PDB file of C-alpha atoms in Angstrom:
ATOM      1  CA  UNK A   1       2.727  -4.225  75.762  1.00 51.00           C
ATOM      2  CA  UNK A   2       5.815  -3.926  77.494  1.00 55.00           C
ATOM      3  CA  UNK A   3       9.300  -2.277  76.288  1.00 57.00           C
ATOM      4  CA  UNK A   4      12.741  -2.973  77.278  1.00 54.00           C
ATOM      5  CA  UNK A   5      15.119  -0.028  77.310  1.00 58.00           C
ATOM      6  CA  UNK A   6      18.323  -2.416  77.303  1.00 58.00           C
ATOM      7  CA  UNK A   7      19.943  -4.101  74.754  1.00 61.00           C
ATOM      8  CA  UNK A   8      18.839  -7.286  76.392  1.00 63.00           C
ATOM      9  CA  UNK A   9      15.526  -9.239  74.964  1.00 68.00           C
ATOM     10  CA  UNK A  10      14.337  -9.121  78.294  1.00 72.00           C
ATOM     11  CA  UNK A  11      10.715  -7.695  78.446  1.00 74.00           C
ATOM     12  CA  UNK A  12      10.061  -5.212  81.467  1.00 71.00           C
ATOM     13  CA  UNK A  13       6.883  -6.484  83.250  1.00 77.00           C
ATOM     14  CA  UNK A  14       5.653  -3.245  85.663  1.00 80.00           C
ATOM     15  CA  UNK A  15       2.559  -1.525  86.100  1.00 81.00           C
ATOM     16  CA  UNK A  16       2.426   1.899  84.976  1.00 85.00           C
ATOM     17  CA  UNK A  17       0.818   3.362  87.948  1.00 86.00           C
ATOM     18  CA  UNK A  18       0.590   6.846  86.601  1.00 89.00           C
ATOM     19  CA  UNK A  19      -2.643   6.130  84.367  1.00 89.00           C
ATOM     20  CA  UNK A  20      -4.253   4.624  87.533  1.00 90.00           C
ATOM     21  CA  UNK A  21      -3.171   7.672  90.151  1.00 92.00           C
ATOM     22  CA  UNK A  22      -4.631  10.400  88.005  1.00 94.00           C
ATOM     23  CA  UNK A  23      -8.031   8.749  87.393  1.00 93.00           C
ATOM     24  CA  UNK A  24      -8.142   7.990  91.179  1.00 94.00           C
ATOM     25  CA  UNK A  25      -7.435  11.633  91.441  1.00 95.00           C
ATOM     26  CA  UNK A  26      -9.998  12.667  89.542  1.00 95.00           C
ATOM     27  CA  UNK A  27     -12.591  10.640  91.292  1.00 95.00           C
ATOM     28  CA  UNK A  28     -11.573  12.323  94.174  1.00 95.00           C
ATOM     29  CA  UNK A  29     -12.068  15.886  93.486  1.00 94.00           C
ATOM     30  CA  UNK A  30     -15.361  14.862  92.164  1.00 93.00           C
ATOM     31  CA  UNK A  31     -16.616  13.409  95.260  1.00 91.00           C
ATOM     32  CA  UNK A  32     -15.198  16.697  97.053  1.00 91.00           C
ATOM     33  CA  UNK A  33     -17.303  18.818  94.970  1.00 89.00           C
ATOM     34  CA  UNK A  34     -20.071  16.697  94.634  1.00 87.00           C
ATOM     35  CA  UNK A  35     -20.281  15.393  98.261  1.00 84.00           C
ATOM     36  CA  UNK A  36     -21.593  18.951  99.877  1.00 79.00           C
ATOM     37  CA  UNK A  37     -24.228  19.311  97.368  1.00 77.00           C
ATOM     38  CA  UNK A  38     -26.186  16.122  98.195  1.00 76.00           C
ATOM     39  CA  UNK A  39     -26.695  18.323 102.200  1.00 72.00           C
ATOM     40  CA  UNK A  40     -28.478  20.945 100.972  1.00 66.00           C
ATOM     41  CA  UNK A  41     -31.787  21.995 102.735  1.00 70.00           C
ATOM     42  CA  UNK A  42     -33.609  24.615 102.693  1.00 74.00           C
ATOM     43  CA  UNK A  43     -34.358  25.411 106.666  1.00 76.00           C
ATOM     44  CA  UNK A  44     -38.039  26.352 106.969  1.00 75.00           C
ATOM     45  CA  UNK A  45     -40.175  27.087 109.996  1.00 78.00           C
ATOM     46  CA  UNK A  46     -43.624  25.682 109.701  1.00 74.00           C
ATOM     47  CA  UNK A  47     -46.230  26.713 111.602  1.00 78.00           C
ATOM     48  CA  UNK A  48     -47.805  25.204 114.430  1.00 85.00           C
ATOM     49  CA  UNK A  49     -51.499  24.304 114.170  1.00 82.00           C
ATOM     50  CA  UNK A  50     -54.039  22.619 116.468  1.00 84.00           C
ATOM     51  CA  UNK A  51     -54.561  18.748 115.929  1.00 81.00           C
ATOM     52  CA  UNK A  52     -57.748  18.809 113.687  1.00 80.00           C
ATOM     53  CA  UNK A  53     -60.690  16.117 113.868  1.00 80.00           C
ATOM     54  CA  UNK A  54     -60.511  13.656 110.320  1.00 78.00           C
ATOM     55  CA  UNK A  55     -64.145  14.270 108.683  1.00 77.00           C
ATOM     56  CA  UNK A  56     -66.554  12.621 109.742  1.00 80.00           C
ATOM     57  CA  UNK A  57     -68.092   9.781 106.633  1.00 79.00           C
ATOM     58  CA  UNK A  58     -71.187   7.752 106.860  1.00 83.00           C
ATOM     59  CA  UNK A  59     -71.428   4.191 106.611  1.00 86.00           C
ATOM     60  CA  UNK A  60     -71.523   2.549 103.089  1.00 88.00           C
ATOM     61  CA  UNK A  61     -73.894   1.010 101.861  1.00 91.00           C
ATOM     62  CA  UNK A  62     -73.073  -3.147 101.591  1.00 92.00           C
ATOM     63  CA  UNK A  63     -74.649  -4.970  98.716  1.00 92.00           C
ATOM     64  CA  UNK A  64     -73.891  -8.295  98.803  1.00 92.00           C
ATOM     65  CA  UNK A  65     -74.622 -11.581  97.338  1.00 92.00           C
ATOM     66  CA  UNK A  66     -74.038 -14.767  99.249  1.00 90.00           C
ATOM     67  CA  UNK A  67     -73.246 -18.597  97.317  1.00 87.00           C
ATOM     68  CA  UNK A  68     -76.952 -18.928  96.801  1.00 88.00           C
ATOM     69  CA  UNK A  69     -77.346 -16.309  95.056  1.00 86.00           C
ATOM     70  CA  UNK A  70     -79.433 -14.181  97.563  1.00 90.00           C
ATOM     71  CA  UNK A  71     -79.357 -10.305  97.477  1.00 92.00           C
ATOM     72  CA  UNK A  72     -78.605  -8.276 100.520  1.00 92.00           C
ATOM     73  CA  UNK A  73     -78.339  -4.305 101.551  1.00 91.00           C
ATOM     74  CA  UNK A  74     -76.709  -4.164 104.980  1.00 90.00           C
ATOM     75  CA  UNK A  75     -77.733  -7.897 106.084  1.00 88.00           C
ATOM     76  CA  UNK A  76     -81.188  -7.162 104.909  1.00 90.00           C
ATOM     77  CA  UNK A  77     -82.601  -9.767 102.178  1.00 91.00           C
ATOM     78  CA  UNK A  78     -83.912  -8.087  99.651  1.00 92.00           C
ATOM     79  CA  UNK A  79     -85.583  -9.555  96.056  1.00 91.00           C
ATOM     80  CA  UNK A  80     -83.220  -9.056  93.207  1.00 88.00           C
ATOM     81  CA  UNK A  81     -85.484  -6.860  91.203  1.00 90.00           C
ATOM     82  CA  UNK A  82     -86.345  -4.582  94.139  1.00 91.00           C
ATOM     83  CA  UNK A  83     -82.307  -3.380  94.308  1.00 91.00           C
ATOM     84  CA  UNK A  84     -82.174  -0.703  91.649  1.00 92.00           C
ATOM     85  CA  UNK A  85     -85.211   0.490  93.534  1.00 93.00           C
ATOM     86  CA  UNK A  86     -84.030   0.603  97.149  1.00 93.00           C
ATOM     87  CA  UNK A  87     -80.338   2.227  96.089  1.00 93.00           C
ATOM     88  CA  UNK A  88     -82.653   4.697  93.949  1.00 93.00           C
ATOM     89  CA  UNK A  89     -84.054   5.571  97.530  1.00 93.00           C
ATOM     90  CA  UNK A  90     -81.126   5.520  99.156  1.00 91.00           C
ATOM     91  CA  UNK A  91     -79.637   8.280  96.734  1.00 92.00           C
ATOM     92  CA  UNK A  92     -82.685  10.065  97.484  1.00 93.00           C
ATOM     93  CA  UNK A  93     -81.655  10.508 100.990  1.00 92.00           C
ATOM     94  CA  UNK A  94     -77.570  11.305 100.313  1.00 89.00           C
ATOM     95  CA  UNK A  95     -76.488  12.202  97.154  1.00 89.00           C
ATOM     96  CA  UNK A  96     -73.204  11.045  97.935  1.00 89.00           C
ATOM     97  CA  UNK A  97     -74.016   7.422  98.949  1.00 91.00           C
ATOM     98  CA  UNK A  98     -71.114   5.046  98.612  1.00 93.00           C
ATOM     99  CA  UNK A  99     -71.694   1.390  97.829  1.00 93.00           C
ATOM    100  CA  UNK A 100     -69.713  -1.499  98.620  1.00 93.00           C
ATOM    101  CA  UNK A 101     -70.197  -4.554  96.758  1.00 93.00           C
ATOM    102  CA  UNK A 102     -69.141  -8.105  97.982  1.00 92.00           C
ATOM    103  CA  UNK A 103     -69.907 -11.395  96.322  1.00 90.00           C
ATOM    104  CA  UNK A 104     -69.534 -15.192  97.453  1.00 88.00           C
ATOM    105  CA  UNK A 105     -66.526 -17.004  95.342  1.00 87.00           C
ATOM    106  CA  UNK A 106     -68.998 -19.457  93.890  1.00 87.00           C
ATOM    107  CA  UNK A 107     -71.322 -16.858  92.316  1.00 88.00           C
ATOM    108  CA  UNK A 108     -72.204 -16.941  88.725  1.00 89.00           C
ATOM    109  CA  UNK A 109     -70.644 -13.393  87.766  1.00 89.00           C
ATOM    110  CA  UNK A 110     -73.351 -12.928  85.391  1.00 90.00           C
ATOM    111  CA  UNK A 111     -75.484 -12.155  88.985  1.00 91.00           C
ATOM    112  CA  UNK A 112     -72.590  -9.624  89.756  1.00 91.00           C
ATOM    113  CA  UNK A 113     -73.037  -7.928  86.596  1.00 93.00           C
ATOM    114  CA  UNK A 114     -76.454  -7.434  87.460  1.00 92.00           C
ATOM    115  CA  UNK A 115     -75.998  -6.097  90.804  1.00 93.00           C
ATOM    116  CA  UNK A 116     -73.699  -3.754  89.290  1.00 93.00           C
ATOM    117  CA  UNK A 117     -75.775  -2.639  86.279  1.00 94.00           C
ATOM    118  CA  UNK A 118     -78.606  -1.978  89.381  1.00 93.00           C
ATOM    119  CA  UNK A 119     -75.974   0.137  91.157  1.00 93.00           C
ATOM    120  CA  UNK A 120     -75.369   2.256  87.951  1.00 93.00           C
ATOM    121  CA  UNK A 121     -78.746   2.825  87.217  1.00 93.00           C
ATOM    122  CA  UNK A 122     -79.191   3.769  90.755  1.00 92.00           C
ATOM    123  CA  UNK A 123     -77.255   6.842  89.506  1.00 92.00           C
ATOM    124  CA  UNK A 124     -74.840   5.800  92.181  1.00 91.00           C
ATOM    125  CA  UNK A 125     -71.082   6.780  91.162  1.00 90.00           C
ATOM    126  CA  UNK A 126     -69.446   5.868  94.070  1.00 91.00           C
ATOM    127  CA  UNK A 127     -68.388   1.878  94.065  1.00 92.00           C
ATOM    128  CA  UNK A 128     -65.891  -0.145  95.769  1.00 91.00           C
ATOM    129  CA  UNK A 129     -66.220  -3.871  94.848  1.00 90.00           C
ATOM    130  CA  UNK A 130     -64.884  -5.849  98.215  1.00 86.00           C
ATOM    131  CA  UNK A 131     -62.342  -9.042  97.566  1.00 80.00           C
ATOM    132  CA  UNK A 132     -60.536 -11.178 100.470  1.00 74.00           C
ATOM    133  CA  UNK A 133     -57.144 -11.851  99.753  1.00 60.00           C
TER     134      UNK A 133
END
């Protein structure tokens, strides 16, 4: 809304500026405050070590299961009711075995299920099921 200050019933038509200046001003003095505050670091000297060698894993076991339905540990065909025995064996051997499981796209998951009720009664914790993307 604009006001004359003459007689006249012409309406003034400037921008109060002042409004504008002293929120601009504002902004301002808050980047100044705020702007050396986003710097801060703590300087720290870290020690120096020597480079150390990662730790050293085995190799997992691979069961897998090809289109056919076939069973495999490591490339080695094995009968589908033998598995719980041979990762039972395995364990025996490491406690810590790992298994990696892997399974054709075409497979009936049903035969997956298997394989991994087999792993679990196996006593084997440790299970990383293998997809391509």
């Amino acid at each position: 809304m604009a006001f004359s200050t003459q007689d006249s019933d012409e309406v003034l038509s400037e921008i109060n500026v002042t409004p504008l200046v002293d929120v601009m001003l504002v902004l301002l003095v808050v980047f100044i405050v705020t702007a050396p505050l986003l710097t801060n670091a703590i300087p720290i000297n870290l020690p120096k070590t020597e480079a150390v060698a990662p730790v050293e894993q085995k190799d997992p076991l691979v069961v897998s299961i090809d289109g056919a339905g076939k069973l495999f540990i490591n490339k080695d065909e094995i009968q589908p009711d033998l598995l719980e025995f041979n990762l039972k064996a395995a364990k025996a051997k490491d406690p810590e075995v790992r298994v990696q499981l892997q399974a054709d796209d075409g497979v009936n998951y049903g035969e997956v299920a298997r394989a991994m009720a087999s792993i679990e009664r196996a006593g084997i914790t440790k299970l990383s099921v293998i997809t391509a993307r």
